[in-house]
Amino acid sequence: MNLNDRIVLVTGASAGIGEACAHAFAGAGARLLLCARREERLLPVASTLRSEYGASVHPFELDVRDAGAVDRAIGSLPDEWCSIDILVNNAGKAKGRAALHEALEEHLEEMIDTNVKGLLHVTRAVLPGMLRRGSGHVINIGSTAGRWIYPGGTVYCATKAAVYAISEGLKMDLHGTGIRVSTVDPGLVETEFSLVRFDGDEVTAEEVYADMTPLTAADVAESVLFCATRPGHVNVSQVLLVPTDQSSSSMVHRRPSR
Ligand code: NDP
Ligand code: 8X3
């Protein structure tokens, strides 16, 4: 299905899964609204989409944790960009892997404010337009972490369990409106996620994906695009996408090379 001229908003599009989603949607003919905090990373993504796909792209700096900034950004979109057809709630992160009683308060707040409150802020800002038009699609990037709780992941897992609950609740809130809600929940995906989680510690970040074959950001983007391109009467409600090497949060098949 061609998404010709559909407007897709991807949050957290400056890297990883969000950037890959932007590529997938641009390749399918969509117009892209892209946001993230790091404009210096976002603008080159937008330029690449324009040159590779001839895509129409409107990038803007946004911290999804700031409810006022979210409302202002969505409320002041130029007329030709304000009818958002598809929202991909992707911006998110883990910080640290400590037990709750040893975790930094700022880490807990950053995860909850980004993964839960940020997703709610953007969704609340975008939904009124979708409701007026009687169509739209909200695609939330959850995680296996929301279904498989693991040691040191108490708060990150809780935020992703919240994304799961929000996705299920939203379907009920929007019952009969024609607006679709999907959750795409990946397992291990090699992106900058672990580098961010471990504050730039490359060795610890690399250990997460060592000696196994993780998902790529493009694998996840393909599933997101699949959800978005079903016929209007079909809602892909939940996608649980894991590497073949991963059977649970703790069961990861590794083949040490030495
Ligand atoms: P990356 O760190 O590679 O990308 C995260 C993106 O989120 C960046 O573009 C970042 O941009 C953006 N972001 C972070 N905080 C904010 C904020 N406050 N406001 C706006 N944008 C923000 O990680 P991934 O691509 O892996 O993660 C994307 C999503 O996928 C997250 O929700 C994550 O929880 C989820 N996920 C990841 C998995 C994995 O193994 N990698 C598995 C399952 C789910 P910037 O810093 O410029 O703001
Ligand atoms: C990211 C997957 O297992 O690293 O959501 O928490 S995991």
Tab-separated table of C-alpha atoms and ligand atoms in Angstrom:
chain	number	residue	atom	x	y	z
A	1	MET	CA	0.000	0.000	0.000
A	2	ASN	CA	1.302	3.432	-0.891
A	3	LEU	CA	1.015	6.051	1.819
A	4	ASN	CA	0.989	8.844	-0.749
A	5	ASP	CA	0.851	12.181	1.039
A	6	ARG	CA	-0.203	10.684	4.382
A	7	ILE	CA	1.321	12.732	7.193
A	8	VAL	CA	3.287	10.652	9.702
A	9	LEU	CA	4.700	12.080	12.943
A	10	VAL	CA	7.630	10.096	14.346
A	11	THR	CA	8.910	11.067	17.795
A	12	GLY	CA	12.555	10.366	18.570
A	13	ALA	CA	13.484	10.345	14.883
A	14	SER	CA	17.102	11.460	15.314
A	15	ALA	CA	18.428	7.900	15.808
A	16	GLY	CA	17.664	4.198	15.999
A	17	ILE	CA	14.153	2.869	15.510
A	18	GLY	CA	12.636	6.320	14.961
A	19	GLU	CA	15.133	7.138	12.220
A	20	ALA	CA	14.506	3.727	10.617
A	21	CYS	CA	10.727	4.329	10.755
A	22	ALA	CA	11.263	7.669	9.028
A	23	HIS	CA	13.109	5.861	6.217
A	24	ALA	CA	10.434	3.172	5.925
A	25	PHE	CA	7.586	5.691	5.742
A	26	ALA	CA	9.473	7.970	3.342
A	27	GLY	CA	10.064	4.950	1.108
A	28	ALA	CA	6.301	4.313	1.142
A	29	GLY	CA	5.529	7.844	-0.062
A	30	ALA	CA	4.476	9.445	3.245
A	31	ARG	CA	5.175	13.027	4.321
A	32	LEU	CA	7.242	13.101	7.492
A	33	LEU	CA	7.006	15.198	10.618
A	34	LEU	CA	10.097	14.345	12.625
A	35	CYS	CA	10.981	15.456	16.127
A	36	ALA	CA	13.698	14.877	18.746
A	37	ARG	CA	15.764	17.014	21.105
A	38	ARG	CA	19.039	16.939	19.124
A	39	GLU	CA	18.447	19.111	16.085
A	40	GLU	CA	22.026	18.515	14.941
A	41	ARG	CA	21.153	14.804	14.543
A	42	LEU	CA	17.621	15.332	13.247
A	43	LEU	CA	18.382	17.749	10.395
A	44	PRO	CA	20.778	15.367	8.591
A	45	VAL	CA	18.113	12.621	8.843
A	46	ALA	CA	15.629	14.970	7.166
A	47	SER	CA	18.147	15.882	4.429
A	48	THR	CA	18.844	12.218	3.708
A	49	LEU	CA	15.123	11.455	3.370
A	50	ARG	CA	14.706	14.347	0.937
A	51	SER	CA	17.635	13.284	-1.207
A	52	GLU	CA	17.070	9.490	-1.067
A	53	TYR	CA	13.288	9.401	-1.492
A	54	GLY	CA	12.356	12.923	-2.627
A	55	ALA	CA	10.324	12.993	0.608
A	56	SER	CA	8.551	16.000	2.016
A	57	VAL	CA	9.920	16.394	5.555
A	58	HIS	CA	9.282	18.879	8.362
A	59	PRO	CA	11.755	18.381	11.237
A	60	PHE	CA	11.402	20.204	14.545
A	61	GLU	CA	13.170	20.162	17.876
A	62	LEU	CA	10.993	18.829	20.695
A	63	ASP	CA	11.456	17.373	24.151
A	64	VAL	CA	8.386	15.183	24.643
A	65	ARG	CA	8.741	15.529	28.435
A	66	ASP	CA	7.661	19.170	28.194
A	67	ALA	CA	3.844	19.119	27.930
A	68	GLY	CA	3.642	22.836	27.113
A	69	ALA	CA	6.258	22.565	24.388
A	70	VAL	CA	4.431	19.572	22.901
A	71	ASP	CA	1.132	21.492	22.773
A	72	ARG	CA	2.833	24.547	21.240
A	73	ALA	CA	4.699	22.466	18.642
A	74	ILE	CA	1.645	20.487	17.515
A	75	GLY	CA	-0.637	23.545	17.746
A	76	SER	CA	1.612	25.727	15.614
A	77	LEU	CA	2.276	23.330	12.761
A	78	PRO	CA	1.866	25.002	9.355
A	79	ASP	CA	-1.572	24.374	7.785
A	80	GLU	CA	-0.158	21.937	5.252
A	81	TRP	CA	1.325	19.822	8.077
A	82	CYS	CA	-1.382	19.870	10.746
A	83	SER	CA	-3.514	16.877	9.663
A	84	ILE	CA	-1.490	14.079	11.217
A	85	ASP	CA	-2.671	10.697	9.909
A	86	ILE	CA	-0.244	8.422	11.740
A	87	LEU	CA	1.550	9.013	15.040
A	88	VAL	CA	4.523	6.794	15.877
A	89	ASN	CA	5.227	7.213	19.596
A	90	ASN	CA	8.826	6.041	19.589
A	91	ALA	CA	10.832	8.479	21.760
A	92	GLY	CA	12.025	6.567	24.803
A	93	LYS	CA	14.915	5.219	26.800
A	94	ALA	CA	16.239	3.194	29.690
A	95	LYS	CA	18.659	4.708	32.203
A	96	GLY	CA	20.818	2.426	34.317
A	97	ARG	CA	20.298	-1.182	35.396
A	98	ALA	CA	20.373	-0.845	39.165
A	99	ALA	CA	17.951	-2.207	41.728
A	100	LEU	CA	15.322	0.354	42.670
A	101	HIS	CA	16.855	1.132	46.065
A	102	GLU	CA	20.207	1.841	44.385
A	103	ALA	CA	18.943	3.640	41.288
A	104	LEU	CA	19.369	7.363	40.765
A	105	GLU	CA	16.184	9.359	41.261
A	106	GLU	CA	16.970	11.348	38.103
A	107	HIS	CA	17.086	8.107	36.093
A	108	LEU	CA	13.645	7.056	37.327
A	109	GLU	CA	12.207	10.445	36.462
A	110	GLU	CA	13.822	10.541	33.030
A	111	MET	CA	12.362	7.152	32.085
A	112	ILE	CA	8.881	7.863	33.437
A	113	ASP	CA	8.781	11.397	32.040
A	114	THR	CA	9.915	10.313	28.563
A	115	ASN	CA	8.421	6.857	28.072
A	116	VAL	CA	5.076	7.394	29.789
A	117	LYS	CA	4.301	11.077	30.241
A	118	GLY	CA	5.980	12.083	26.958
A	119	LEU	CA	3.933	9.523	25.039
A	120	LEU	CA	0.761	10.779	26.733
A	121	HIS	CA	1.569	14.440	26.012
A	122	VAL	CA	2.086	13.831	22.292
A	123	THR	CA	-0.928	11.539	21.968
A	124	ARG	CA	-3.229	14.026	23.716
A	125	ALA	CA	-1.990	16.798	21.434
A	126	VAL	CA	-2.510	14.792	18.240
A	127	LEU	CA	-5.785	12.962	18.965
A	128	PRO	CA	-8.224	15.909	18.703
A	129	GLY	CA	-7.360	16.379	15.013
A	130	MET	CA	-7.734	12.665	14.322
A	131	LEU	CA	-11.102	12.657	16.111
A	132	ARG	CA	-12.304	15.661	14.071
A	133	ARG	CA	-11.354	13.892	10.852
A	134	GLY	CA	-12.692	10.493	12.061
A	135	SER	CA	-9.503	8.664	11.116
A	136	GLY	CA	-5.961	8.122	12.264
A	137	HIS	CA	-3.527	5.580	13.621
A	138	VAL	CA	-1.479	5.692	16.819
A	139	ILE	CA	1.428	3.241	16.829
A	140	ASN	CA	3.222	2.919	20.151
A	141	ILE	CA	6.696	1.451	20.473
A	142	GLY	CA	6.510	-0.660	23.619
A	143	SER	CA	8.995	-3.411	24.433
A	144	THR	CA	9.268	-7.009	25.530
A	145	ALA	CA	10.396	-5.290	28.740
A	146	GLY	CA	6.737	-4.434	29.337
A	147	ARG	CA	5.853	-8.118	29.312
A	148	TRP	CA	9.025	-9.779	30.629
A	149	ILE	CA	10.236	-8.042	33.782
A	150	TYR	CA	13.976	-8.513	34.433
A	151	PRO	CA	16.370	-7.717	37.304
A	152	GLY	CA	17.590	-4.141	37.188
A	153	GLY	CA	14.773	-3.218	34.830
A	154	THR	CA	12.080	-2.498	37.418
A	155	VAL	CA	11.293	1.046	36.345
A	156	TYR	CA	12.076	0.713	32.619
A	157	CYS	CA	9.884	-2.416	32.505
A	158	ALA	CA	7.168	-0.549	34.410
A	159	THR	CA	7.209	2.257	31.847
A	160	LYS	CA	6.853	-0.226	29.006
A	161	ALA	CA	4.086	-2.105	30.861
A	162	ALA	CA	2.446	1.318	31.065
A	163	VAL	CA	2.800	1.741	27.291
A	164	TYR	CA	1.069	-1.627	26.896
A	165	ALA	CA	-1.743	-0.540	29.240
A	166	ILE	CA	-2.068	2.833	27.506
A	167	SER	CA	-2.320	1.123	24.106
A	168	GLU	CA	-5.034	-1.218	25.339
A	169	GLY	CA	-6.914	1.580	27.137
A	170	LEU	CA	-6.680	3.918	24.151
A	171	LYS	CA	-8.388	1.321	21.969
A	172	MET	CA	-11.328	1.489	24.374
A	173	ASP	CA	-11.214	5.293	24.645
A	174	LEU	CA	-11.334	5.472	20.840
A	175	HIS	CA	-13.839	2.652	20.343
A	176	GLY	CA	-16.060	3.385	17.363
A	177	THR	CA	-14.114	6.441	16.203
A	178	GLY	CA	-12.298	4.685	13.364
A	179	ILE	CA	-8.919	5.528	14.891
A	180	ARG	CA	-6.567	2.566	15.114
A	181	VAL	CA	-4.116	1.878	17.949
A	182	SER	CA	-1.248	-0.595	17.637
A	183	THR	CA	1.609	-1.499	19.941
A	184	VAL	CA	4.853	-2.821	18.502
A	185	ASP	CA	6.937	-4.488	21.216
A	186	PRO	CA	10.471	-5.442	20.184
A	187	GLY	CA	13.071	-7.474	22.050
A	188	LEU	CA	16.796	-6.698	21.747
A	189	VAL	CA	17.457	-4.167	18.968
A	190	GLU	CA	20.983	-2.879	18.418
A	191	THR	CA	20.728	0.921	18.388
A	192	GLU	CA	22.117	3.640	20.644
A	193	PHE	CA	19.652	2.435	23.316
A	194	SER	CA	22.238	0.641	25.495
A	195	LEU	CA	24.827	3.386	25.022
A	196	VAL	CA	22.254	5.844	26.380
A	197	ARG	CA	21.259	3.423	29.137
A	198	PHE	CA	24.861	3.058	30.340
A	199	ASP	CA	25.817	6.720	29.924
A	200	GLY	CA	28.129	6.189	26.959
A	201	ASP	CA	29.926	3.101	28.372
A	202	GLU	CA	30.612	1.341	25.054
A	203	VAL	CA	31.946	-1.904	26.557
A	204	THR	CA	28.866	-2.493	28.720
A	205	ALA	CA	26.570	-1.468	25.863
A	206	GLU	CA	28.231	-3.884	23.430
A	207	GLU	CA	27.911	-6.767	25.919
A	208	VAL	CA	24.115	-6.548	25.600
A	209	TYR	CA	24.303	-7.671	21.939
A	210	ALA	CA	27.506	-9.755	22.143
A	211	ASP	CA	27.673	-13.112	20.343
A	212	MET	CA	24.026	-13.067	19.258
A	213	THR	CA	22.093	-11.573	16.376
A	214	PRO	CA	19.850	-8.770	17.626
A	215	LEU	CA	17.051	-7.132	15.658
A	216	THR	CA	17.983	-4.105	13.597
A	217	ALA	CA	16.091	-0.836	13.751
A	218	ALA	CA	15.002	-1.544	10.156
A	219	ASP	CA	13.417	-4.850	11.249
A	220	VAL	CA	11.244	-2.947	13.722
A	221	ALA	CA	10.426	-0.218	11.198
A	222	GLU	CA	9.222	-2.872	8.764
A	223	SER	CA	6.690	-4.083	11.371
A	224	VAL	CA	5.573	-0.530	12.106
A	225	LEU	CA	5.055	0.084	8.388
A	226	PHE	CA	3.151	-3.215	8.113
A	227	CYS	CA	0.737	-2.021	10.831
A	228	ALA	CA	0.268	1.309	9.063
A	229	THR	CA	-0.389	-0.146	5.625
A	230	ARG	CA	-3.204	-2.591	6.403
A	231	PRO	CA	-6.613	-1.845	4.915
A	232	GLY	CA	-8.705	0.505	7.070
A	233	HIS	CA	-10.858	-2.276	8.550
A	234	VAL	CA	-7.772	-4.118	9.867
A	235	ASN	CA	-5.997	-3.138	13.066
A	236	VAL	CA	-2.788	-4.961	13.913
A	237	SER	CA	-3.393	-4.585	17.614
A	238	GLN	CA	-0.156	-6.000	19.038
A	239	VAL	CA	3.170	-7.036	17.569
A	240	LEU	CA	5.741	-8.898	19.669
A	241	LEU	CA	8.945	-9.008	17.644
A	242	VAL	CA	12.066	-10.734	18.998
A	243	PRO	CA	15.388	-11.923	17.645
A	244	THR	CA	15.421	-15.650	16.876
A	245	ASP	CA	18.215	-15.822	19.450
A	246	GLN	CA	15.941	-14.449	22.199
A	247	SER	CA	13.258	-16.538	23.949
A	248	SER	CA	12.770	-14.421	27.084
A	249	SER	CA	14.500	-11.486	28.735
A	250	SER	CA	17.088	-13.844	30.251
A	251	MET	CA	17.199	-16.571	27.589
A	252	VAL	CA	19.440	-15.172	24.893
A	253	HIS	CA	21.351	-17.680	22.806
A	254	ARG	CA	24.962	-16.533	22.510
A	255	ARG	CA	27.695	-18.174	20.446
A	256	PRO	CA	31.012	-16.953	21.816
A	257	SER	CA	33.497	-16.583	18.981
A	258	ARG	CA	36.490	-17.439	21.207
B	1	NDP	P1	17.954	5.288	20.501
B	1	NDP	O1	18.649	5.764	21.726
B	1	NDP	O2	18.775	4.848	19.343
B	1	NDP	O3	16.901	6.400	20.007
B	1	NDP	C1	16.056	7.033	20.920
B	1	NDP	C2	15.384	8.212	20.260
B	1	NDP	O4	14.501	8.822	21.207
B	1	NDP	C3	16.377	9.252	19.807
B	1	NDP	O5	15.977	9.767	18.563
B	1	NDP	C4	16.243	10.331	20.882
B	1	NDP	O6	16.510	11.608	20.328
B	1	NDP	C5	14.753	10.215	21.224
B	1	NDP	N1	14.438	10.801	22.515
B	1	NDP	C6	14.916	10.458	23.723
B	1	NDP	N2	14.422	11.266	24.677
B	1	NDP	C7	13.601	12.154	24.038
B	1	NDP	C8	12.805	13.232	24.473
B	1	NDP	N3	12.733	13.569	25.773
B	1	NDP	N4	12.100	13.934	23.555
B	1	NDP	C9	12.165	13.588	22.253
B	1	NDP	N5	12.890	12.583	21.776
B	1	NDP	C10	13.609	11.863	22.667
B	1	NDP	O7	17.033	4.082	20.999
B	1	NDP	P2	16.001	3.132	20.201
B	1	NDP	O8	15.840	3.582	18.824
B	1	NDP	O9	16.415	1.737	20.454
B	1	NDP	O10	14.681	3.395	21.049
B	1	NDP	C11	13.482	3.861	20.470
B	1	NDP	C12	12.315	3.269	21.245
B	1	NDP	O11	12.338	1.847	21.121
B	1	NDP	C13	12.319	3.574	22.739
B	1	NDP	O12	10.996	3.843	23.151
B	1	NDP	C14	12.814	2.247	23.363
B	1	NDP	O13	12.359	2.104	24.681
B	1	NDP	C15	12.179	1.261	22.406
B	1	NDP	N6	12.754	-0.063	22.389
B	1	NDP	C16	14.091	-0.252	22.135
B	1	NDP	C17	14.617	-1.520	22.122
B	1	NDP	C18	16.063	-1.793	21.945
B	1	NDP	O14	16.538	-2.901	22.285
B	1	NDP	N7	16.834	-0.875	21.364
B	1	NDP	C19	13.749	-2.709	22.298
B	1	NDP	C20	12.367	-2.386	22.567
B	1	NDP	C21	11.898	-1.108	22.573
B	1	NDP	P3	17.193	12.831	21.097
B	1	NDP	O15	18.196	12.247	22.053
B	1	NDP	O16	17.791	13.625	19.990
B	1	NDP	O17	16.058	13.528	21.771
B	2	8X3	C1	14.636	-2.739	25.197
B	2	8X3	C2	14.748	-4.203	25.327
B	2	8X3	O1	15.478	-6.076	26.909
B	2	8X3	O2	17.009	-4.196	26.586
B	2	8X3	O3	13.332	-2.330	25.418
B	2	8X3	O4	14.975	-3.923	27.891
B	2	8X3	S1	15.585	-4.606	26.751
